[in-house]
PDB file of C-alpha atoms and ligand atoms in Angstrom:
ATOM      1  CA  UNK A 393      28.176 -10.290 -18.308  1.00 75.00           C
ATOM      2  CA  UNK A 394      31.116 -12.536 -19.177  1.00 92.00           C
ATOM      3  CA  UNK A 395      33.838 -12.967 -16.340  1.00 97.00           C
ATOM      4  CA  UNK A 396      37.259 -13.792 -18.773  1.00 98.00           C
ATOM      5  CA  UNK A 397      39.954 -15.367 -17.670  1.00 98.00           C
ATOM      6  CA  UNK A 398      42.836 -13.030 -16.963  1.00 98.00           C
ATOM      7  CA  UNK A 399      46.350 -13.503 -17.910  1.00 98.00           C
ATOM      8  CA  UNK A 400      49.249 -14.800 -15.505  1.00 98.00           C
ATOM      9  CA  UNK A 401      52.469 -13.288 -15.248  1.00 97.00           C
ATOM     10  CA  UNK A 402      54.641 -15.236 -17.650  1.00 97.00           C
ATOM     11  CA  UNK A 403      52.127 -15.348 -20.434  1.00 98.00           C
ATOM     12  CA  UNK A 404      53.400 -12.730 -23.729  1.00 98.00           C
ATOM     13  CA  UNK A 405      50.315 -10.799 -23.862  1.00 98.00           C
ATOM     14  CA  UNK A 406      50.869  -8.750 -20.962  1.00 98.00           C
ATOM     15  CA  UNK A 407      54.621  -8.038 -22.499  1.00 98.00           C
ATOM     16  CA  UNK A 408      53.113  -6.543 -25.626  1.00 98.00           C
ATOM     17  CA  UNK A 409      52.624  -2.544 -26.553  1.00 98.00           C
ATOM     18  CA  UNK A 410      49.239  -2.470 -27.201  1.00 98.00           C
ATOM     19  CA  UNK A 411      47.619  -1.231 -30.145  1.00 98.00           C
ATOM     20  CA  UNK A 412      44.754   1.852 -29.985  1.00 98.00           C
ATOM     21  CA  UNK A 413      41.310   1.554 -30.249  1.00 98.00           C
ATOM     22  CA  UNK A 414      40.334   2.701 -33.697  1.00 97.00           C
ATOM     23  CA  UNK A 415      37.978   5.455 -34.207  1.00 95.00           C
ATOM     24  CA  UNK A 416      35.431   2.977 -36.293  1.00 95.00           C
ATOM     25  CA  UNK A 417      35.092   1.161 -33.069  1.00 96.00           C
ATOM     26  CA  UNK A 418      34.046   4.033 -30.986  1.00 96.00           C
ATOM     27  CA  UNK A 419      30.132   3.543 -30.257  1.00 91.00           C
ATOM     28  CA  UNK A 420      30.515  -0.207 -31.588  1.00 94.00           C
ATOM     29  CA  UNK A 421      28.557  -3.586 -29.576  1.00 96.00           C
ATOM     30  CA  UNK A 422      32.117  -5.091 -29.598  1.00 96.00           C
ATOM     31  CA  UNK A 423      33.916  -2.170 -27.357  1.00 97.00           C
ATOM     32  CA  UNK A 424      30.762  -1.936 -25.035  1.00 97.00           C
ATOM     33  CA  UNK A 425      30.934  -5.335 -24.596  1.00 97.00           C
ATOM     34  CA  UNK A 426      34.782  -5.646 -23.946  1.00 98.00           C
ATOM     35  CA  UNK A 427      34.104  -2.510 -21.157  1.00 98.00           C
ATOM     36  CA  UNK A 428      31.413  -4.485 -19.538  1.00 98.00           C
ATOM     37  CA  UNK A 429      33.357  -7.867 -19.447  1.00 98.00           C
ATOM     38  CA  UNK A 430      36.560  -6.355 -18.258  1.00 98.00           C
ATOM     39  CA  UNK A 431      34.076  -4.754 -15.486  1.00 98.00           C
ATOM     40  CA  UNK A 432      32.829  -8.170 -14.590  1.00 98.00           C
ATOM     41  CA  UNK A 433      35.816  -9.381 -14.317  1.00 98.00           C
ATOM     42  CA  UNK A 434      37.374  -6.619 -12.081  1.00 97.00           C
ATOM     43  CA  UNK A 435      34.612  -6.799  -9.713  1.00 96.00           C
ATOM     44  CA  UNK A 436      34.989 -10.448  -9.484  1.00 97.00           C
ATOM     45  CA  UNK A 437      38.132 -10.500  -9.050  1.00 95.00           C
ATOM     46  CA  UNK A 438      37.757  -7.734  -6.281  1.00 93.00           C
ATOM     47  CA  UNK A 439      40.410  -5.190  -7.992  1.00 96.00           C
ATOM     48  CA  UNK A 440      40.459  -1.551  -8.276  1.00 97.00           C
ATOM     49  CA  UNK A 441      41.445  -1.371 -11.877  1.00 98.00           C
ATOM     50  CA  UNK A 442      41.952  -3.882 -15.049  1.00 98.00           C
ATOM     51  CA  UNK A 443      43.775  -3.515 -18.135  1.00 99.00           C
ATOM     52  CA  UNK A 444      42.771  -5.204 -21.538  1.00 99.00           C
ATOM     53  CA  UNK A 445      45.742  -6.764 -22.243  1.00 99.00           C
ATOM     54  CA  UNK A 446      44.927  -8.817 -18.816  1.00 98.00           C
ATOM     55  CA  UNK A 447      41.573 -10.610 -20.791  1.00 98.00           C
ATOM     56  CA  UNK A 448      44.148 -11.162 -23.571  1.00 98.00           C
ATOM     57  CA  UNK A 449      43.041  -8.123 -25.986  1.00 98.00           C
ATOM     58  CA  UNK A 450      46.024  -6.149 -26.502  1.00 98.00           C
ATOM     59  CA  UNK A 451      44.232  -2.729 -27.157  1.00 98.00           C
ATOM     60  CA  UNK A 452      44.669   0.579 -25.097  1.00 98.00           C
ATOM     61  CA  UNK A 453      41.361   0.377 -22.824  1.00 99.00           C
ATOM     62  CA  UNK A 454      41.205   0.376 -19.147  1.00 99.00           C
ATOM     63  CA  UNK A 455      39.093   0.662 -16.317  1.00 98.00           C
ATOM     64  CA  UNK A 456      39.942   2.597 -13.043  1.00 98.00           C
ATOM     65  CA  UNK A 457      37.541   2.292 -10.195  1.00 97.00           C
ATOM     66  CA  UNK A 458      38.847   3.367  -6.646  1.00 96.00           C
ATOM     67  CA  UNK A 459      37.229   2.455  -3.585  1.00 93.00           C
ATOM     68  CA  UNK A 460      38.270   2.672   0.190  1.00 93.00           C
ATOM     69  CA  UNK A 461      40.476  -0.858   1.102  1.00 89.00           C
ATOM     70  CA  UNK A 462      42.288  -2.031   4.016  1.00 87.00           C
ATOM     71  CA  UNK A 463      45.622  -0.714   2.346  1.00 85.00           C
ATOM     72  CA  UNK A 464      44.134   2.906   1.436  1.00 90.00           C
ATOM     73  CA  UNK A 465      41.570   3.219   3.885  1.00 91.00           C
ATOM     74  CA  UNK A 466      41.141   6.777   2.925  1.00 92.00           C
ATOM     75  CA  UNK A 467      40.656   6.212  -0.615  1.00 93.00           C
ATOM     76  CA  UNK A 468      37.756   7.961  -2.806  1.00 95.00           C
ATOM     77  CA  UNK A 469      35.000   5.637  -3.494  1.00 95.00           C
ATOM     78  CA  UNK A 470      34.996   6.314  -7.510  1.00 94.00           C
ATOM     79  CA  UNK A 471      32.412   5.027  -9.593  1.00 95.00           C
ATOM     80  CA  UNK A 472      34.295   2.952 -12.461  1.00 97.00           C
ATOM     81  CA  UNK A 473      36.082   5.143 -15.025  1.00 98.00           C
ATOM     82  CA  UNK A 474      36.568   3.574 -18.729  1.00 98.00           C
ATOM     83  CA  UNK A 475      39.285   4.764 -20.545  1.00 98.00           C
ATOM     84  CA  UNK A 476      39.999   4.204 -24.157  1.00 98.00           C
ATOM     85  CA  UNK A 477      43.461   5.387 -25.646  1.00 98.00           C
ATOM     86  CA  UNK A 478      44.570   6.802 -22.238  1.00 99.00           C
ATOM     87  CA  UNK A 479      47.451   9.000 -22.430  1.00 98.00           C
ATOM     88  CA  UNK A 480      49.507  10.663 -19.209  1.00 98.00           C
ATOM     89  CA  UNK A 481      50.173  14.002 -20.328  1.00 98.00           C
ATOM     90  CA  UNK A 482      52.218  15.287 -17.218  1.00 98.00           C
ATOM     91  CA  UNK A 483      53.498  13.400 -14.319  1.00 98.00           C
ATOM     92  CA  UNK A 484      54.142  15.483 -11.498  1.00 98.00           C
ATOM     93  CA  UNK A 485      57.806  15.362 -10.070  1.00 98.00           C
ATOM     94  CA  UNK A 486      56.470  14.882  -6.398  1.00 98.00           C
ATOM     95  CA  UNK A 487      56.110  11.111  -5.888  1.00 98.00           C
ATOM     96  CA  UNK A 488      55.014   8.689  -3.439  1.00 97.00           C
ATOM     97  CA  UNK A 489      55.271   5.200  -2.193  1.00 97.00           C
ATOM     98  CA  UNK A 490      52.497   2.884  -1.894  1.00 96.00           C
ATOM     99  CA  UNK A 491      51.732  -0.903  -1.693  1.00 96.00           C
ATOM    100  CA  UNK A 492      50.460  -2.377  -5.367  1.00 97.00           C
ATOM    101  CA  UNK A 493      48.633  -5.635  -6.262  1.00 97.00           C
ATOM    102  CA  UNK A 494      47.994  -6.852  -9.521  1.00 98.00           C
ATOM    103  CA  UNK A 495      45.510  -9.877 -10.649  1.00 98.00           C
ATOM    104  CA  UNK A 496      48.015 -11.127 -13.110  1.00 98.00           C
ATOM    105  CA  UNK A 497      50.735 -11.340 -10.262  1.00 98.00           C
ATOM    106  CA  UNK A 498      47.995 -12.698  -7.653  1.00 92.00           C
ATOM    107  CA  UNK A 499      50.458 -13.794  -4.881  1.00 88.00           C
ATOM    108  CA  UNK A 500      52.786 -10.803  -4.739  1.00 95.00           C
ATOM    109  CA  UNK A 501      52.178  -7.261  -3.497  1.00 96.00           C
ATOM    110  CA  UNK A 502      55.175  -4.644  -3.404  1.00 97.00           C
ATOM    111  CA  UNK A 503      56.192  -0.879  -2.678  1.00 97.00           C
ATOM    112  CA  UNK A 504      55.982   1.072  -6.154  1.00 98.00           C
ATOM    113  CA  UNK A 505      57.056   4.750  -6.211  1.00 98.00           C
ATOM    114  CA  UNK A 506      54.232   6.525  -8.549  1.00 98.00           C
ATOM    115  CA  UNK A 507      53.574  10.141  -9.436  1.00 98.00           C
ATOM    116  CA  UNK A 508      51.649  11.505  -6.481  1.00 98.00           C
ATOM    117  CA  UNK A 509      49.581  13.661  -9.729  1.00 98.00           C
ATOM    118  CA  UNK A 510      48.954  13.301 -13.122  1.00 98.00           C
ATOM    119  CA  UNK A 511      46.995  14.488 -15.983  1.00 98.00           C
ATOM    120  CA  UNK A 512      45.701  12.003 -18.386  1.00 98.00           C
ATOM    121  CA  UNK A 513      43.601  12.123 -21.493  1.00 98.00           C
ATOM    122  CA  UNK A 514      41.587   9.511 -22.654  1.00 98.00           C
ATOM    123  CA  UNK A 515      38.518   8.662 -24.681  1.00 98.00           C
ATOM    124  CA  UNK A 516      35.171   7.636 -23.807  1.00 98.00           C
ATOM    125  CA  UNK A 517      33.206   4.597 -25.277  1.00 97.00           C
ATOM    126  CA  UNK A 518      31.414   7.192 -27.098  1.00 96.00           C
ATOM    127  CA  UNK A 519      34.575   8.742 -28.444  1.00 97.00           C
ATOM    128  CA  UNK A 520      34.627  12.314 -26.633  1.00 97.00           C
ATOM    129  CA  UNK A 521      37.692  13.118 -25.585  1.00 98.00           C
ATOM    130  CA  UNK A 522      38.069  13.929 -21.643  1.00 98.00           C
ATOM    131  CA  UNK A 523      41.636  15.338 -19.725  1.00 98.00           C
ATOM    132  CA  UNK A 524      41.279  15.134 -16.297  1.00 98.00           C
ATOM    133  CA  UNK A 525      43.363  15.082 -13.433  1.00 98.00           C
ATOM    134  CA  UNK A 526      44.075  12.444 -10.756  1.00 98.00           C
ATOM    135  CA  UNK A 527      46.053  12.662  -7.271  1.00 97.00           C
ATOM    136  CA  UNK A 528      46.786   9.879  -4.479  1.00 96.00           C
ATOM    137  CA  UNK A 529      45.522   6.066  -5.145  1.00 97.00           C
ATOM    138  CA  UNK A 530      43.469   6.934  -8.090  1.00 98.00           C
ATOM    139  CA  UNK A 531      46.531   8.271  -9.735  1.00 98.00           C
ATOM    140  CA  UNK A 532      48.418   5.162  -8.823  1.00 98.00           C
ATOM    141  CA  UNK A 533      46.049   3.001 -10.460  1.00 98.00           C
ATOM    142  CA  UNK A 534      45.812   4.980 -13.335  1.00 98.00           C
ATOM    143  CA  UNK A 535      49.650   4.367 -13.876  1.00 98.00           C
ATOM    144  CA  UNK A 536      49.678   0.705 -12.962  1.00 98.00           C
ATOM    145  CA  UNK A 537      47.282   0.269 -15.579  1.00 99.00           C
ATOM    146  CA  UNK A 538      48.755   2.332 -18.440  1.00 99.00           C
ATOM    147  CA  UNK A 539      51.935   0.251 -17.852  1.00 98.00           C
ATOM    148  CA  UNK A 540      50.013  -2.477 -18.614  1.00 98.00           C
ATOM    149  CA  UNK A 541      49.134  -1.705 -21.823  1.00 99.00           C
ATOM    150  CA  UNK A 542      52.890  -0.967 -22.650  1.00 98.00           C
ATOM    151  CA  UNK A 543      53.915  -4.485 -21.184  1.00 98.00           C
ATOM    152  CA  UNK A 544      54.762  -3.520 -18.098  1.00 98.00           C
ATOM    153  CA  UNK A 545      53.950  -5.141 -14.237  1.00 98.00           C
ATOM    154  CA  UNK A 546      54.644  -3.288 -11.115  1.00 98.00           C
ATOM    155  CA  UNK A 547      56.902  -5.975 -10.134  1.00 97.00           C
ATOM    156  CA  UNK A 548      59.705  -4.423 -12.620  1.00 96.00           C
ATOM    157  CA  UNK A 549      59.214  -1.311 -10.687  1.00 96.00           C
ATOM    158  CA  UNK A 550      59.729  -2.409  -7.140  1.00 93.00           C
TER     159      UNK A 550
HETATM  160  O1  K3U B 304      42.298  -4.743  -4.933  1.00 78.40           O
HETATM  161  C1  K3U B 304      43.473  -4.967  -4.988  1.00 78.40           C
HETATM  162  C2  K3U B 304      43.954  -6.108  -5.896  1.00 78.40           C
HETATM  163  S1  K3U B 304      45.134  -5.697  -7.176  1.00 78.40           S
HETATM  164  C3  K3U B 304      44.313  -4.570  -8.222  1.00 78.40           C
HETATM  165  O2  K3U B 304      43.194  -4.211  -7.966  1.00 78.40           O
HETATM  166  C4  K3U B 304      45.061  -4.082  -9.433  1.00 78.40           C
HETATM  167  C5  K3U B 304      45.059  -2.574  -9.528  1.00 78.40           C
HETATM  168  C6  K3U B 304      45.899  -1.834  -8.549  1.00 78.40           C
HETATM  169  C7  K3U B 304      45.917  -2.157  -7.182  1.00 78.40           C
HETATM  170  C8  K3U B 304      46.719  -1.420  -6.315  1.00 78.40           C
HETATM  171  C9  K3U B 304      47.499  -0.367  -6.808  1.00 78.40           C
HETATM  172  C10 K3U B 304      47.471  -0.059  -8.153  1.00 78.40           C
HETATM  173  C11 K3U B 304      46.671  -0.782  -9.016  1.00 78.40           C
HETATM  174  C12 K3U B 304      44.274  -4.613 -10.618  1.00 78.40           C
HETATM  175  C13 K3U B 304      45.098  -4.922 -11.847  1.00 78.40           C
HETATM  176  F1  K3U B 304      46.003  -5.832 -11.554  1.00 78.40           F
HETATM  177  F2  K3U B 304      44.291  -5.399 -12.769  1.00 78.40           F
HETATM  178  F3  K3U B 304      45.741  -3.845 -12.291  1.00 78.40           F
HETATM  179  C14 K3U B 304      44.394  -4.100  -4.212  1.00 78.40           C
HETATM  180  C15 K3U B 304      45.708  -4.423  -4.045  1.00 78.40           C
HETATM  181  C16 K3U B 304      46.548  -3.592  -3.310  1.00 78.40           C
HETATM  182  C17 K3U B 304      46.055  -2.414  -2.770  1.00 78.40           C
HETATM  183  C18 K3U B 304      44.719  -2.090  -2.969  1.00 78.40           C
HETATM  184  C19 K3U B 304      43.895  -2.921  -3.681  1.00 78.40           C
HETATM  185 ZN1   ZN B 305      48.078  -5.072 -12.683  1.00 78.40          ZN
END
């Protein structure tokens, strides 16, 4: 499907709060298409996670999909996770350095402390409601991509 063109550092969209998806749009052609273009896009792009805000739709969906990379060679190899109104319930207080990229910021890459665990709840496309918990680089990329649909780039965190 349809690679979009993803927002650059700079541009307003990526400073906004996003607003959730809406329970009518659960199950709807228009959120399974968003999912499968913000896939496209990720892939290529070659990233490990994309927010919604980066194909200029400010709404609280994202898409985390770990795989092994010369930075985290030890990485899990996870198939892509879609998350719709994600929400970190606990962060916990260990945390843990590691090197972050983004596709908005594409010639920049920087040391960002994240929680080394978290729990997160989020919706699926079909609306059930899932709480699972994530450790190490899927964690991370959880986090980098919540903070993008709050307005916020890794580069403020460095
Ligand atoms: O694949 C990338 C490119 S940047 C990337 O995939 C971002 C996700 C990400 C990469 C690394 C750490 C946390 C999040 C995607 C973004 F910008 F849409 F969120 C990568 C960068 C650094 C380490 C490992 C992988
Ligand atoms: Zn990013």
């Amino acid at each position: 499907s349809a690679v979009l063109p993803v927002a650059q550092r700079g541009e307003i969209i990526l400073t906004l709060k996003a607003v959730p998806v809406a329970a009518s749009e659960f199950n709807s052609p228009w959120l399974e298409q968003l999912a499968q273009a913000m896939q496209a896009t990720m892939l290529a792009r070659n990233g490990v996670g994309i927010a919604a805000p980066q194909v200029y739709v400010s709404k609280r969906v994202i898409i985390v999909a770990s795989r092994p990379n010369p930075r985290y060679p030890d990485a899990p190899d996870m198939a892509a996770v879609v998350m719709v109104n994600p929400e970190i319930l606990q962060f916990s207080k260990e945390t843990c350095l590691g090197e972050e990229g983004c596709l908005s910021v594409p010639d920049e890459r920087g040391t960002v402390a994240r929680a080394q665990r978290i729990i997160v709840r989020y919706f699926t496309l079909h609306g059930e409601s899932v709480e699972a918990t994530y450790e190490g680089f899927p964690a991370r990329i959880v986090q980098h991509e919540v903070d993008h649909l709050d307005g916020v780039l890794f580069v403020e965190r460095l």
